[in-house]
Coordinates of C-alpha atoms and ligand atoms in Angstrom, one line a residue:
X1 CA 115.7 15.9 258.5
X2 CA 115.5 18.9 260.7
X3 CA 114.1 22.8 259.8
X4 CA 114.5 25.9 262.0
X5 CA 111.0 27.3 262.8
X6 CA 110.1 30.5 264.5
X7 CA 106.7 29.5 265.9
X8 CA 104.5 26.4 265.9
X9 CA 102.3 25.8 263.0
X10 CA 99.9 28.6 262.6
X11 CA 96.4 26.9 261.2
X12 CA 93.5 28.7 259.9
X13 CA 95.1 31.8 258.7
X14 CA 93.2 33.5 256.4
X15 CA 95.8 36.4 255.5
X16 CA 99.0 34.6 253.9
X17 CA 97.4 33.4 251.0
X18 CA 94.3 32.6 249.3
X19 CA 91.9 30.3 251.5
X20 CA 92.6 28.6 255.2
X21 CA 96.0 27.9 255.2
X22 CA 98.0 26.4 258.2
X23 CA 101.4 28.8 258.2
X24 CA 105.1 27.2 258.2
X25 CA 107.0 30.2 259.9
X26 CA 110.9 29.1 259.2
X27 CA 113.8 30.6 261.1
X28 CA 116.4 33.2 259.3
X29 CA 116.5 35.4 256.9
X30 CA 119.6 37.2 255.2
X31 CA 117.5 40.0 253.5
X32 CA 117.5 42.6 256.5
X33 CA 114.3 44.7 254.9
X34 CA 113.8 47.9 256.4
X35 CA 110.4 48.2 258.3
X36 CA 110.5 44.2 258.1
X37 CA 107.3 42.8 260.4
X38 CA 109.0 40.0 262.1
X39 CA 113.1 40.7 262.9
X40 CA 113.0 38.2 264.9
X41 CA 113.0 35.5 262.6
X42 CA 116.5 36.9 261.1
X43 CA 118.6 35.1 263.1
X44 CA 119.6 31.7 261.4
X45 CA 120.7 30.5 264.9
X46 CA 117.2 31.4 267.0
X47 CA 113.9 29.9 266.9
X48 CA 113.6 25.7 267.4
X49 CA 115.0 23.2 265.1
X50 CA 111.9 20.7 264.7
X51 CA 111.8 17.2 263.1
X52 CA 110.3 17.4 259.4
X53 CA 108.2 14.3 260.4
X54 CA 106.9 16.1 263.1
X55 CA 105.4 18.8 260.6
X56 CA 104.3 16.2 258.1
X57 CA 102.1 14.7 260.8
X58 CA 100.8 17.9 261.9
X59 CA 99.5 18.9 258.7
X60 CA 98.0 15.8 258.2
X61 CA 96.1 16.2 261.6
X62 CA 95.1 19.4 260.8
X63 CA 91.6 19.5 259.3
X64 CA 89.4 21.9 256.6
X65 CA 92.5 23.6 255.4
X66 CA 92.9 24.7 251.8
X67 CA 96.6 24.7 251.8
X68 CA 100.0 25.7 253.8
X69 CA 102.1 28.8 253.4
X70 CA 105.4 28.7 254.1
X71 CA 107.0 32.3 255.5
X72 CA 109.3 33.6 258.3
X73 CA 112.3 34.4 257.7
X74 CA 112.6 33.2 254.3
X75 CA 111.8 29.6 253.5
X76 CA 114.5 29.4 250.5
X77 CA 117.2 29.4 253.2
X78 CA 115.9 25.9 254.0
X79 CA 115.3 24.9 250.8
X80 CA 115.9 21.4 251.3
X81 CA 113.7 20.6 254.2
X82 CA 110.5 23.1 252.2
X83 CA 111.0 20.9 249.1
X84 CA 110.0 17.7 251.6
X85 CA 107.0 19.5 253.1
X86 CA 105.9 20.7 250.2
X87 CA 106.2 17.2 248.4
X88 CA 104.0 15.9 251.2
X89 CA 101.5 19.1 251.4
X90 CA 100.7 18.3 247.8
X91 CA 100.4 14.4 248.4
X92 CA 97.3 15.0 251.0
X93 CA 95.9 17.7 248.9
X94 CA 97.2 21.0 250.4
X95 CA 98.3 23.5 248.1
X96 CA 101.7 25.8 248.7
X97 CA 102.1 29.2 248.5
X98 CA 105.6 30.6 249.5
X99 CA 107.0 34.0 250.4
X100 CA 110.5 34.8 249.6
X101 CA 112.8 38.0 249.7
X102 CA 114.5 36.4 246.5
X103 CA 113.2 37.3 243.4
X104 CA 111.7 34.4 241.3
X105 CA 114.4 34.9 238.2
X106 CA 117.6 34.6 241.0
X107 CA 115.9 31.1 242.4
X108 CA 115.9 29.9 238.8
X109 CA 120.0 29.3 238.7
X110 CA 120.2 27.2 241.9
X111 CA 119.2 23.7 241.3
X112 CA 117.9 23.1 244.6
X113 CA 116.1 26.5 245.0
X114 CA 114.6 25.6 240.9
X115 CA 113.5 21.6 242.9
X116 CA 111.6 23.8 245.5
X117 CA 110.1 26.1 243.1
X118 CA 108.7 22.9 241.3
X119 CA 106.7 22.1 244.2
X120 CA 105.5 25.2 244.9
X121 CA 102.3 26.7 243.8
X122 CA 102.1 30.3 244.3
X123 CA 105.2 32.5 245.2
X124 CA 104.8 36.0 246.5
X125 CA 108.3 37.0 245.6
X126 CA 111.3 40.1 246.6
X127 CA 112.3 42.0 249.7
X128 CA 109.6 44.5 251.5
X129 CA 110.5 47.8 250.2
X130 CA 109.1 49.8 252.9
X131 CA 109.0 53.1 250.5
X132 CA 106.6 51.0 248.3
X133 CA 104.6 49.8 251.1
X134 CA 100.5 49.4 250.5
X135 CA 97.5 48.5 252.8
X136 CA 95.8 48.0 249.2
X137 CA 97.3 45.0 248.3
X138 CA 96.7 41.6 247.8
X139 CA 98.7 39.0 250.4
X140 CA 101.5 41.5 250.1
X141 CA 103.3 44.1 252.1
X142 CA 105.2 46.3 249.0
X143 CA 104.0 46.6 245.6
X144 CA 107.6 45.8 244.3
X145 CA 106.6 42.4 245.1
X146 CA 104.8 40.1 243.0
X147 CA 102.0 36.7 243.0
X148 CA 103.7 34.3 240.7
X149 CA 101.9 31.4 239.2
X150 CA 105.1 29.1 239.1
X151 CA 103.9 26.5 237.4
X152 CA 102.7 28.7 234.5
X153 CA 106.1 30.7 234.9
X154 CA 107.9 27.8 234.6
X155 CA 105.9 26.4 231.1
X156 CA 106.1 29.7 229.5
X157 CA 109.5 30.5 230.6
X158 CA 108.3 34.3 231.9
X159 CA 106.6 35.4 235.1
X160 CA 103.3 34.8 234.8
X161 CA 101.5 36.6 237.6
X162 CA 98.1 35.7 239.1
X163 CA 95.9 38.4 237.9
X164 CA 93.0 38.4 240.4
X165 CA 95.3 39.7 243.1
X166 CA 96.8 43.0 240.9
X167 CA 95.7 46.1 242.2
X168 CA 94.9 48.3 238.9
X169 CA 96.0 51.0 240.5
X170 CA 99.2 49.4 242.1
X171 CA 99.8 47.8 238.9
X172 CA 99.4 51.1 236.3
X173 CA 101.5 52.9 238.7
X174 CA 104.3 50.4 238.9
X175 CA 104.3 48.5 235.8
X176 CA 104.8 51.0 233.0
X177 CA 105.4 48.2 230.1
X178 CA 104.8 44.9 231.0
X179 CA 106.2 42.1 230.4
X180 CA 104.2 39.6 232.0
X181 CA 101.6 37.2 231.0
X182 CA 98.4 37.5 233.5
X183 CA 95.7 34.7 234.0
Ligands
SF4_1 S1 112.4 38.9 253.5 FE1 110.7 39.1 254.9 S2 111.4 38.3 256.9 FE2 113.2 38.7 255.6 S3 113.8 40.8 256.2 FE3 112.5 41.0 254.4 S4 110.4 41.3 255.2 FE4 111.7 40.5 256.9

């Protein structure tokens, strides 16, 4: 199985997510944010198709990591080839997180995007919405855009958002009424 990636693994990043965390960067996006940071991972024919196996190895190579983070582009295109790394991550002890321009609640109709969300830790969901953009955030460029606990999510059947990384201030000022559980 093959899976379009923008870069090589990136290991020891200590920005996409909470920990070290060796970075997947995938290949295409259909979102077309304005102010996106990376346009050049939109095109679903650029970057370098690589060997799944290939990455599997890798990560198991790669030593004193906490986890992988899968980004780009937008890993949910390549649902199918994520859903294997992830499955593997987890087997050698690596957590996931995963960013996505989807929203969580439009992943849960698909059934292979709902078999990827299953393996899938933390999700840092929804577009960049440049007018909503925030230095003081939490492993996220917009406060539109949220830190899902998916397993929780998933149990209780609601977003459940990871409460250590909500900004009072972000939150009060975008969240009038919630409707989320925090933990
Ligand atoms: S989802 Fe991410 S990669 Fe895709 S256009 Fe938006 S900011 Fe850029």
């Amino acid at each position: 199985m093959k899976i379009r990636l923008a870069a090589d693994l990136q290991p020891d990043s200590i920005v996409d997510g909470e920990g070290v965390r060796t970075v997947i960067w995938t290949q295409g996006c259909p979102h077309n944010c304005k102010g996106c940071h990376n346009p050049s991972t939109h095109d679903f024919n650029g970057g370098t198709l690589v060997d799944v196996d290939y990455i599997i190895d890798e990560l198991k190579s790669i030593k004193n990591q906490d986890g992988i983070t899968l980004s780009g582009g937008d890993p949910v295109c390549q649902s199918e080839a994520c859903l294997k790394i992830c499955k593997e991550a987890h087997k050698i002890g690596l957590n996931v997180w995963c960013y996505t321009g989807f929203t969580y609640e439009s992943l849960l109709s698909n059934p292979m995007h709902l078999a990827l969300l299953k393996e899938i830790d933390i999700l840092v969901d929804g577009k960049f919405i440049l007018e909503e953009k925030s230095y003081d955030l939490y492993f996220k460029g917009s406060k539109n855009q949220r830190i899902i606990d998916v397993k929780k999510s998933l149990e209780e059947e609601k977003v459940v958002l990871v409460n250590k990384y909500i900004n009072k201030k972000d939150y009060s000022n975008h969240y009038e009424k919630p409707n989320y559980l925090f933990i």
